[in-house]
Tab-separated table of C-alpha atoms in Angstrom:
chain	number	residue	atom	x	y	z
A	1	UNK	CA	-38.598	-113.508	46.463
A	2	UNK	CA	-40.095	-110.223	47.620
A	3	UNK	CA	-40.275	-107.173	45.389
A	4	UNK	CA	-40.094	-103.275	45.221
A	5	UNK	CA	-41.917	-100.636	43.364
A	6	UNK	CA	-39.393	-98.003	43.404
A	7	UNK	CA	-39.545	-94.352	41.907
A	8	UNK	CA	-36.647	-92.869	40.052
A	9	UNK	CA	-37.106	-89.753	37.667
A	10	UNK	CA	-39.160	-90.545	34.892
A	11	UNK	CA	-39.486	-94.488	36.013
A	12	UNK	CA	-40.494	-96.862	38.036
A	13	UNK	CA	-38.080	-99.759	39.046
A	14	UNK	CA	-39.533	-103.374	40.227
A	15	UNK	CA	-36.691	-104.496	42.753
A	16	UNK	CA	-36.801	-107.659	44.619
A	17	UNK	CA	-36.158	-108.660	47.900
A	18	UNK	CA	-38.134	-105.594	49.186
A	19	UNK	CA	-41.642	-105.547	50.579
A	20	UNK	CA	-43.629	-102.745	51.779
A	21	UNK	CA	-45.876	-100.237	50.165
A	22	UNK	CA	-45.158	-97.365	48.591
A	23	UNK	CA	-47.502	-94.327	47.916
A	24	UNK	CA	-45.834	-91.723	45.667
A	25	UNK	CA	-47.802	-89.194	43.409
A	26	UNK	CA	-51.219	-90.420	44.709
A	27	UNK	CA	-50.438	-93.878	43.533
A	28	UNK	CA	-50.433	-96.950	45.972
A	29	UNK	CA	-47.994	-99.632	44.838
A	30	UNK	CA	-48.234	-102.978	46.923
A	31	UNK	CA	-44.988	-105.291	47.082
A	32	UNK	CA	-44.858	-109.018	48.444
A	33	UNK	CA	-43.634	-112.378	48.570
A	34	UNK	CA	-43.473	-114.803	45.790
A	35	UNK	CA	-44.168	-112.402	42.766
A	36	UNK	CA	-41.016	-113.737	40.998
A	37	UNK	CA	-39.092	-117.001	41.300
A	38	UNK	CA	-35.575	-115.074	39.549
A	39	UNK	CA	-33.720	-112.511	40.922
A	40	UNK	CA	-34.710	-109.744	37.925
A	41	UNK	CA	-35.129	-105.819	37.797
A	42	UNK	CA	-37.515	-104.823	35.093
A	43	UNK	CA	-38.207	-100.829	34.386
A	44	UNK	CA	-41.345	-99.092	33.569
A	45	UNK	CA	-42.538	-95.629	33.015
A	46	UNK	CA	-45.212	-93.903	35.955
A	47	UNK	CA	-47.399	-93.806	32.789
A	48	UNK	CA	-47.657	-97.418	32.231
A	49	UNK	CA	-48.381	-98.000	35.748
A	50	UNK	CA	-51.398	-95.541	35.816
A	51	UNK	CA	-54.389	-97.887	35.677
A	52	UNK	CA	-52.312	-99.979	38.883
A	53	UNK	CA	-54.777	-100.621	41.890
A	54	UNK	CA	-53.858	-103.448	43.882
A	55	UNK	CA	-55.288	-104.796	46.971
A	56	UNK	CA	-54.124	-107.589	49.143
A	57	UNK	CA	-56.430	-109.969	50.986
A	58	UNK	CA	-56.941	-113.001	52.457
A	59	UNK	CA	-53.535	-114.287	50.892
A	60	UNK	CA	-54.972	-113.425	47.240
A	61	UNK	CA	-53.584	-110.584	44.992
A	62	UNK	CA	-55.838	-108.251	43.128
A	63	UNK	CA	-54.288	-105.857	40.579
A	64	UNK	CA	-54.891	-103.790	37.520
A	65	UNK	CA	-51.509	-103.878	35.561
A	66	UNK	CA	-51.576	-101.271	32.796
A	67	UNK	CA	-54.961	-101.297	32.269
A	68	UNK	CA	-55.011	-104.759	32.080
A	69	UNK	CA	-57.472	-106.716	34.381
A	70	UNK	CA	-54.801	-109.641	35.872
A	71	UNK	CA	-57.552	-111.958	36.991
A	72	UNK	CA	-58.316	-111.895	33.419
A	73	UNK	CA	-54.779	-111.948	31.881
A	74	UNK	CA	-53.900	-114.572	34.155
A	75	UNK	CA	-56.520	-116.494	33.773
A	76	UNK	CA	-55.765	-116.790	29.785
A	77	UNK	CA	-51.843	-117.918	30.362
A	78	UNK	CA	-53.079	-120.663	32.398
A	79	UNK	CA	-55.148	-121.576	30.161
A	80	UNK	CA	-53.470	-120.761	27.141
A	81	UNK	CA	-50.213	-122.916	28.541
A	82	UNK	CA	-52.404	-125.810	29.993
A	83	UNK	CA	-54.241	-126.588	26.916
A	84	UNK	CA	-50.543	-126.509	25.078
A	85	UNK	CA	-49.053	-128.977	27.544
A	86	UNK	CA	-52.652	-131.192	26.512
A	87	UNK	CA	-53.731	-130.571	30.222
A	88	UNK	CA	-57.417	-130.983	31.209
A	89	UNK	CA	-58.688	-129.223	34.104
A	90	UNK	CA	-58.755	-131.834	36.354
A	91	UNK	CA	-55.266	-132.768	35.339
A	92	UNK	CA	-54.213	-129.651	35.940
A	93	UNK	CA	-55.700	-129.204	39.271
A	94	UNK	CA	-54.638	-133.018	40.688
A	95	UNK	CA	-51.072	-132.007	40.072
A	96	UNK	CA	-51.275	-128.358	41.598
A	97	UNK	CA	-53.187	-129.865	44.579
A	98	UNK	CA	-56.708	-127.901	44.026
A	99	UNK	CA	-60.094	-128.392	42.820
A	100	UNK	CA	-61.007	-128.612	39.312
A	101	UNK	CA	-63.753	-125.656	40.074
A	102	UNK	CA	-60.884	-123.534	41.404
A	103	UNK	CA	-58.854	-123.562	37.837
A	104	UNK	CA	-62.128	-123.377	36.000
A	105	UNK	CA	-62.527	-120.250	38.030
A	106	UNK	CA	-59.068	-118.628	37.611
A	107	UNK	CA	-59.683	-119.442	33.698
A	108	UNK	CA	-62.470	-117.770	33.640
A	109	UNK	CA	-61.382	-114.619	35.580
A	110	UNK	CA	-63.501	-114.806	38.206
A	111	UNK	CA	-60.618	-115.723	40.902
A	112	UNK	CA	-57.048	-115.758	41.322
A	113	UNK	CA	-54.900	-118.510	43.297
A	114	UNK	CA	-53.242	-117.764	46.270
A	115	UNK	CA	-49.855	-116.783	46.167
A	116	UNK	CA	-48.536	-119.924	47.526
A	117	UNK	CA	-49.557	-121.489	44.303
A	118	UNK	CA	-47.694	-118.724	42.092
A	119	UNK	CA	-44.465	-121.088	41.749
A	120	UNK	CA	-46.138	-124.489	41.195
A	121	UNK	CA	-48.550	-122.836	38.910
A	122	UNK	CA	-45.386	-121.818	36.841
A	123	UNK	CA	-43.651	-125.313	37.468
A	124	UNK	CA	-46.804	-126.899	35.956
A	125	UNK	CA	-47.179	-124.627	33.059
A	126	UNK	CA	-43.139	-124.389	32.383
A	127	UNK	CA	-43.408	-120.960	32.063
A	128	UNK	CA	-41.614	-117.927	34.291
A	129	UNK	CA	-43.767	-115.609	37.339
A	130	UNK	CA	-43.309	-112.819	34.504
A	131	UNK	CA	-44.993	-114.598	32.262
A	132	UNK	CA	-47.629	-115.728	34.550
A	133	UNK	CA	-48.064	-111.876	35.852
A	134	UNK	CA	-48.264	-110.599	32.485
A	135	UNK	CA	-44.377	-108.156	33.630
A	136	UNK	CA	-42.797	-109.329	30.613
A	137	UNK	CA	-45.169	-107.792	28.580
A	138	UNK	CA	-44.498	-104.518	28.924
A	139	UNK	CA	-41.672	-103.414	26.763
A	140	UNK	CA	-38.639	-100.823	28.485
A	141	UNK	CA	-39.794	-97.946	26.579
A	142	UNK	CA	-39.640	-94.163	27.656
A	143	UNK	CA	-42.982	-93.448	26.640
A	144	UNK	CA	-44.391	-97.198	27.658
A	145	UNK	CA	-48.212	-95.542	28.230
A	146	UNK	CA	-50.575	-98.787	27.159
A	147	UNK	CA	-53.595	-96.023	27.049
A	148	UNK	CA	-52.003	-93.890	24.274
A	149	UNK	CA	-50.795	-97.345	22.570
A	150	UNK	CA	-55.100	-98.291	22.668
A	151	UNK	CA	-55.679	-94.944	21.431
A	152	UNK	CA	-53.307	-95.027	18.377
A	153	UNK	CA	-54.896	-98.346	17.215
A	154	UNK	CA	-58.219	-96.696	17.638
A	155	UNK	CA	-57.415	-94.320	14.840
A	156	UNK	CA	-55.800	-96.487	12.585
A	157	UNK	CA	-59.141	-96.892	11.051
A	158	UNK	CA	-62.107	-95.269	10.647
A	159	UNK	CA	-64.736	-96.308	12.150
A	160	UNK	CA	-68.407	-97.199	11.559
A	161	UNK	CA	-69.794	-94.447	13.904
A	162	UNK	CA	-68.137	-91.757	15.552
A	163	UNK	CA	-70.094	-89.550	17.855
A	164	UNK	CA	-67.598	-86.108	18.634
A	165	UNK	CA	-68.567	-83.336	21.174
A	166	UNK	CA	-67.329	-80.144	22.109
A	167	UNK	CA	-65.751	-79.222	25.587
A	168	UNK	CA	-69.296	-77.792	27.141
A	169	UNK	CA	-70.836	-81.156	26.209
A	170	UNK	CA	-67.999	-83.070	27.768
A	171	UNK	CA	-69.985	-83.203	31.307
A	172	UNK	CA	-73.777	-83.967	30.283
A	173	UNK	CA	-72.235	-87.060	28.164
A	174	UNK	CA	-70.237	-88.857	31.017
A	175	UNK	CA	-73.208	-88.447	33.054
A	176	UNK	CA	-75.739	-89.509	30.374
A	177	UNK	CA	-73.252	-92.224	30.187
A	178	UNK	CA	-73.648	-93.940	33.095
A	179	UNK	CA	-77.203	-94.562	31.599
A	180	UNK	CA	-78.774	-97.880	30.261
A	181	UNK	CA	-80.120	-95.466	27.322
A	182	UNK	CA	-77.894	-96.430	24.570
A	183	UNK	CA	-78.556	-99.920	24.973
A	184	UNK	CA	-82.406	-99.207	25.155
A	185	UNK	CA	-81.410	-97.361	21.363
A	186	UNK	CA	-79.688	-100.321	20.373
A	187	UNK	CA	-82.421	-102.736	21.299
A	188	UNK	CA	-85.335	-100.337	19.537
A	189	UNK	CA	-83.053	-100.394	16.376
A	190	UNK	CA	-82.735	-104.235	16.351
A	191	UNK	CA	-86.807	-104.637	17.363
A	192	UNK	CA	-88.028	-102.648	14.525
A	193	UNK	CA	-85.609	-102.561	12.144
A	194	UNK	CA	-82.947	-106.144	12.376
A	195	UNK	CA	-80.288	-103.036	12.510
A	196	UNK	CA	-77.541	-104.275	14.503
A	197	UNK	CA	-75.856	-101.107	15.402
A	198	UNK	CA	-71.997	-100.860	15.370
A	199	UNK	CA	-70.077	-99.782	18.416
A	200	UNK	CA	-70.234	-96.073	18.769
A	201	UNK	CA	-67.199	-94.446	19.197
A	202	UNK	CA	-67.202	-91.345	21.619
A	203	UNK	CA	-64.695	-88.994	21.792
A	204	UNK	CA	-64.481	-84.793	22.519
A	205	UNK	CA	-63.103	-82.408	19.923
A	206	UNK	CA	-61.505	-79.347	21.184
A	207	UNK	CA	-61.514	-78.184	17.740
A	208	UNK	CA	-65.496	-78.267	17.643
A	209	UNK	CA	-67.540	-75.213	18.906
A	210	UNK	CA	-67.777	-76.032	22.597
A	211	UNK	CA	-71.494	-76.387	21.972
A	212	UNK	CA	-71.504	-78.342	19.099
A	213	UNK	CA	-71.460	-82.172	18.099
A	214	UNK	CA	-70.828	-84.244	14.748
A	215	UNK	CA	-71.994	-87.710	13.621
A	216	UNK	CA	-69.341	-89.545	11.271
A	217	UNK	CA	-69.464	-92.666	9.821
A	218	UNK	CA	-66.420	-93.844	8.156
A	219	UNK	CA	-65.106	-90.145	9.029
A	220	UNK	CA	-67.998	-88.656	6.265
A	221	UNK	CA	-70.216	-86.557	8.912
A	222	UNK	CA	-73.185	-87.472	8.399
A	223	UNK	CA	-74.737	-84.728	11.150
A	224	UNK	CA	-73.049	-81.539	12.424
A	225	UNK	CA	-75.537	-79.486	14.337
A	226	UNK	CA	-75.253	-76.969	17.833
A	227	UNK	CA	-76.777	-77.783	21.069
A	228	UNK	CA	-78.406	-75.226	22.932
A	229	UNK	CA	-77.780	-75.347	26.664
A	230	UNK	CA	-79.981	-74.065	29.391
A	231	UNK	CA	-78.828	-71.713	31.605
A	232	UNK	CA	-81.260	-72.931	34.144
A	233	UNK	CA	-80.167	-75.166	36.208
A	234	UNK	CA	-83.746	-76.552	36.572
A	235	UNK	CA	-83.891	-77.906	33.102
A	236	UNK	CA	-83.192	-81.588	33.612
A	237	UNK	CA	-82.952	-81.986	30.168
A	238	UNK	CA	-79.607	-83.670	29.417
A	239	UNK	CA	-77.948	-83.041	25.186
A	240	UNK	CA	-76.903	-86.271	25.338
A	241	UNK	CA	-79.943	-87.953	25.298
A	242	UNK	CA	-80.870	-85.737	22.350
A	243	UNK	CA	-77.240	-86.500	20.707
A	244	UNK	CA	-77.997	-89.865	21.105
A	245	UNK	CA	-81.684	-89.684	19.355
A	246	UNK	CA	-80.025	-87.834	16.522
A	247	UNK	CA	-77.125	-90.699	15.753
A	248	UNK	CA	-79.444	-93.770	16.081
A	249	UNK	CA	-81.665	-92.203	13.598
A	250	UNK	CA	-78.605	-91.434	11.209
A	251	UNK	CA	-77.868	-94.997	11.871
A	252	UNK	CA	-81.484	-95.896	10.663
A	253	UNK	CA	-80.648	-93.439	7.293
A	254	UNK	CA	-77.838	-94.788	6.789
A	255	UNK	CA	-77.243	-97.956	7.650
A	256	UNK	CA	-76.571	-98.861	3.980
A	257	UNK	CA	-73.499	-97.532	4.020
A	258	UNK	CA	-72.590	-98.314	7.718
A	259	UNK	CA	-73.180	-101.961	7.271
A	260	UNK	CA	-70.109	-104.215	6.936
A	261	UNK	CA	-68.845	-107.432	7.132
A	262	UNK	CA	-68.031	-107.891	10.461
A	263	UNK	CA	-71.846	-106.763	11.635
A	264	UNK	CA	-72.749	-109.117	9.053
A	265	UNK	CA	-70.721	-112.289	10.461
A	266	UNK	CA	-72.488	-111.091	14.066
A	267	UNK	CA	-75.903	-111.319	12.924
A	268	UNK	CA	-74.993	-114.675	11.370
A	269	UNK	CA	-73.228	-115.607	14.154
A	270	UNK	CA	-76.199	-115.037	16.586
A	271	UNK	CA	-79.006	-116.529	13.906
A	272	UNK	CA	-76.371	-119.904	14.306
A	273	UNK	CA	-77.075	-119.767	17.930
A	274	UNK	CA	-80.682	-119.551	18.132
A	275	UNK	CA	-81.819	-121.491	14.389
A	276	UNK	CA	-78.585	-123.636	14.039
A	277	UNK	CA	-80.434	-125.474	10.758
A	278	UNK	CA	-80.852	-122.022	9.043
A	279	UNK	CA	-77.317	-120.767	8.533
A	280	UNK	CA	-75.088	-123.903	9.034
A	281	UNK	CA	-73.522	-124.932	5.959
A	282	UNK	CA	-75.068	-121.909	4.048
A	283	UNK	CA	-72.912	-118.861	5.452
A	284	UNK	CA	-69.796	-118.736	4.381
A	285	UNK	CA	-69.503	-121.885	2.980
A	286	UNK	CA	-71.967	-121.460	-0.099
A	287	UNK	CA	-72.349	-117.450	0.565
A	288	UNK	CA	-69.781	-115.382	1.110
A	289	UNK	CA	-70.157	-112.388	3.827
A	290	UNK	CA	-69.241	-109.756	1.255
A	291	UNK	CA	-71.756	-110.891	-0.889
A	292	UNK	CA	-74.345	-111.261	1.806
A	293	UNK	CA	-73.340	-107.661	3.063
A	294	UNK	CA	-73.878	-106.564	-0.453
A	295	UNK	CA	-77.081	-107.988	-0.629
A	296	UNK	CA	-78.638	-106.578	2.235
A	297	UNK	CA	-76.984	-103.188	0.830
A	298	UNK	CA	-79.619	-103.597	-1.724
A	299	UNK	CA	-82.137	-104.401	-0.058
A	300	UNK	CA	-81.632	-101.386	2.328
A	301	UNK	CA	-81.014	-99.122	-0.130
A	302	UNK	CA	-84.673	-99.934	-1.834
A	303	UNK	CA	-86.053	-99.150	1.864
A	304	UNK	CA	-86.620	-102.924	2.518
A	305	UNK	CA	-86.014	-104.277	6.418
A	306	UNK	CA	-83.306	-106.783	6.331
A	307	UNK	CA	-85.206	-108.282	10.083
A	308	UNK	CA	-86.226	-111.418	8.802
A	309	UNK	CA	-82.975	-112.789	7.941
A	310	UNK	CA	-84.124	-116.282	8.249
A	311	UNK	CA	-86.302	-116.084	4.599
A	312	UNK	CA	-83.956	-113.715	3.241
A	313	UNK	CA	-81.374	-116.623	3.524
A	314	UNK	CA	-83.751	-119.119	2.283
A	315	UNK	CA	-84.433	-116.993	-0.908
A	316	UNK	CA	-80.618	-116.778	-1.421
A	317	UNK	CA	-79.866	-120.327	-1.002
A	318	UNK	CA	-83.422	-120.851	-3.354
A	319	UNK	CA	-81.293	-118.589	-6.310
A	320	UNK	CA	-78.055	-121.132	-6.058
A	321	UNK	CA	-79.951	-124.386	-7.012
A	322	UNK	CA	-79.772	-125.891	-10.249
């Protein structure tokens, strides 16, 4: 089957038996052979097409569906669906007619098969090209945008470190951005302190001064202050750097109250990894993470570094013998 990627109004239509592209409102939309094994129309909004780049090469399909990396989203159905038929890899592969390495790859998102193999991919697996593509998981919805869907979910909760900026600052942080300094921050933090710092969350705030930032954590602000910019453009000096320095070292103040379960269950999780012997068994079987999280509270709160989490364990397991 071929398909279409057709413009009407307010949506786009996928028609089959169609191939060419289409470029309409700066968008490129590439249709061809194979993408579906039923004859099916399914309807989207423009908005929920706006992360779409495809390229085709080679005989190979590259694409960005709704913000959605498809090497990577296919990659997890096959997977997903082999492992629930009981499949192996090299299973798998004998019966598709390709190497084990070239379903390891697909699996791991580092490839995608060639479009030939679309239908006995979904033979194999029992499962439909929609499903395969990841089209049938985008619901017919007027205001189908997968971004504002990500961003609603985002603020469901408050989170353990906000970082919010007014309009002039909007510029000097996506090109501070691009920058390896945060994770320099985060490494310093972890170095001197065993702070594993949370993922920041950056967002402007029209409502903000446009010179003016806010640390929150949990939504308390923990830091309002007012950058001055230079007016001379040979002043390198970029705010965010100095944003930055400020919320790591509200992090360091205040880590007590930052700290939660789930940073907790990382730094366990990573101890595992390296010193298997010194966790296994312990955490949560015999402690629990909330009362782990509650003791390093304590210990933070009494200006004691929770770094050495190795002995720290070992004098909690020490307190639960007979």
């Amino acid at each position: 089957m071929i398909v279409l990627f057709l413009f009407y109004r307010q949506y786009v239509f996928i028609l089959e038996n169609y191939s060419f592209i289409l470029k309409r409102h700066d968008y490129i939309f590439y249709a061809n052979a194979t993408l579906s094994l039923t004859p099916t129309i399914h309807c989207f909004t423009p908005a929920s097409f706006m992360g779409i780049m495809t390229s085709y090469s080679s005989n190979r399909l590259e694409a960005k569906t709704g913000g959605i990396n498809m090497k990577e989203n296919m990659g997890e159905v096959i997977c997903q669906y082999r492992q629930n038929l009981k499949m192996t890899q090299d299973d798998f592969a004998y019966r598709l007619g390709v190497t084990p390495q070239a379903v390891s790859r697909w699996e791991r998102g580092n490839g995608l098969p060639d479009l030939s193999l679309i239908k006995g991919i979904c033979g194999i697996l029992h499962i439909s090209a929609d499903t395969l593509l990841g089209i049938s998981d985008n619901p017919i919805t007027e205001n189908n945008n997968l971004q504002m869907e990500q961003e609603i979910r985002h603020n469901l909760f408050a989170e353990p470190v906000a970082l919010e900026f007014g309009e002039a600052l909007i510029p000097y942080v996506l090109e501070g951005y691009k920058t390896d300094y945060l994770n320099q921050k985060r490494n310093d933090l972890a170095k001197k302190y065993g702070i594993l710092m949370p993922v920041i969350r950056l967002r402007d705030n029209l409502a903000l001064d446009k010179s003016s930032y806010r640390i929150l954590s949990y939504d308390y602000v923990l830091r309002e202050a007012h950058m001055k910019l230079s007016a001379d453009e040979s002043d390198i000096t970029n705010p965010y750097y100095e944003m930055l320095d400020c919320m790591v070292e509200e992090c360091r103040k205040n880590y007590s109250q930052i700290l939660n379960k789930q940073l907790v269950k990382t730094m366990i999780d990573n101890l595992k990894e390296l010193y298997p012997g010194t966790a296994d068994g312990l955490v949560p079987e015999k402690i629990s993470y909330l009362k782990l999280t509650d003791h390093l509270r304590c210990m933070l709160e009494q200006g004691k570094s929770i770094r050495d989490l190795i002995h720290i364990l070992e004098e909690m397991e020490r307190e639960l013998l007979p």
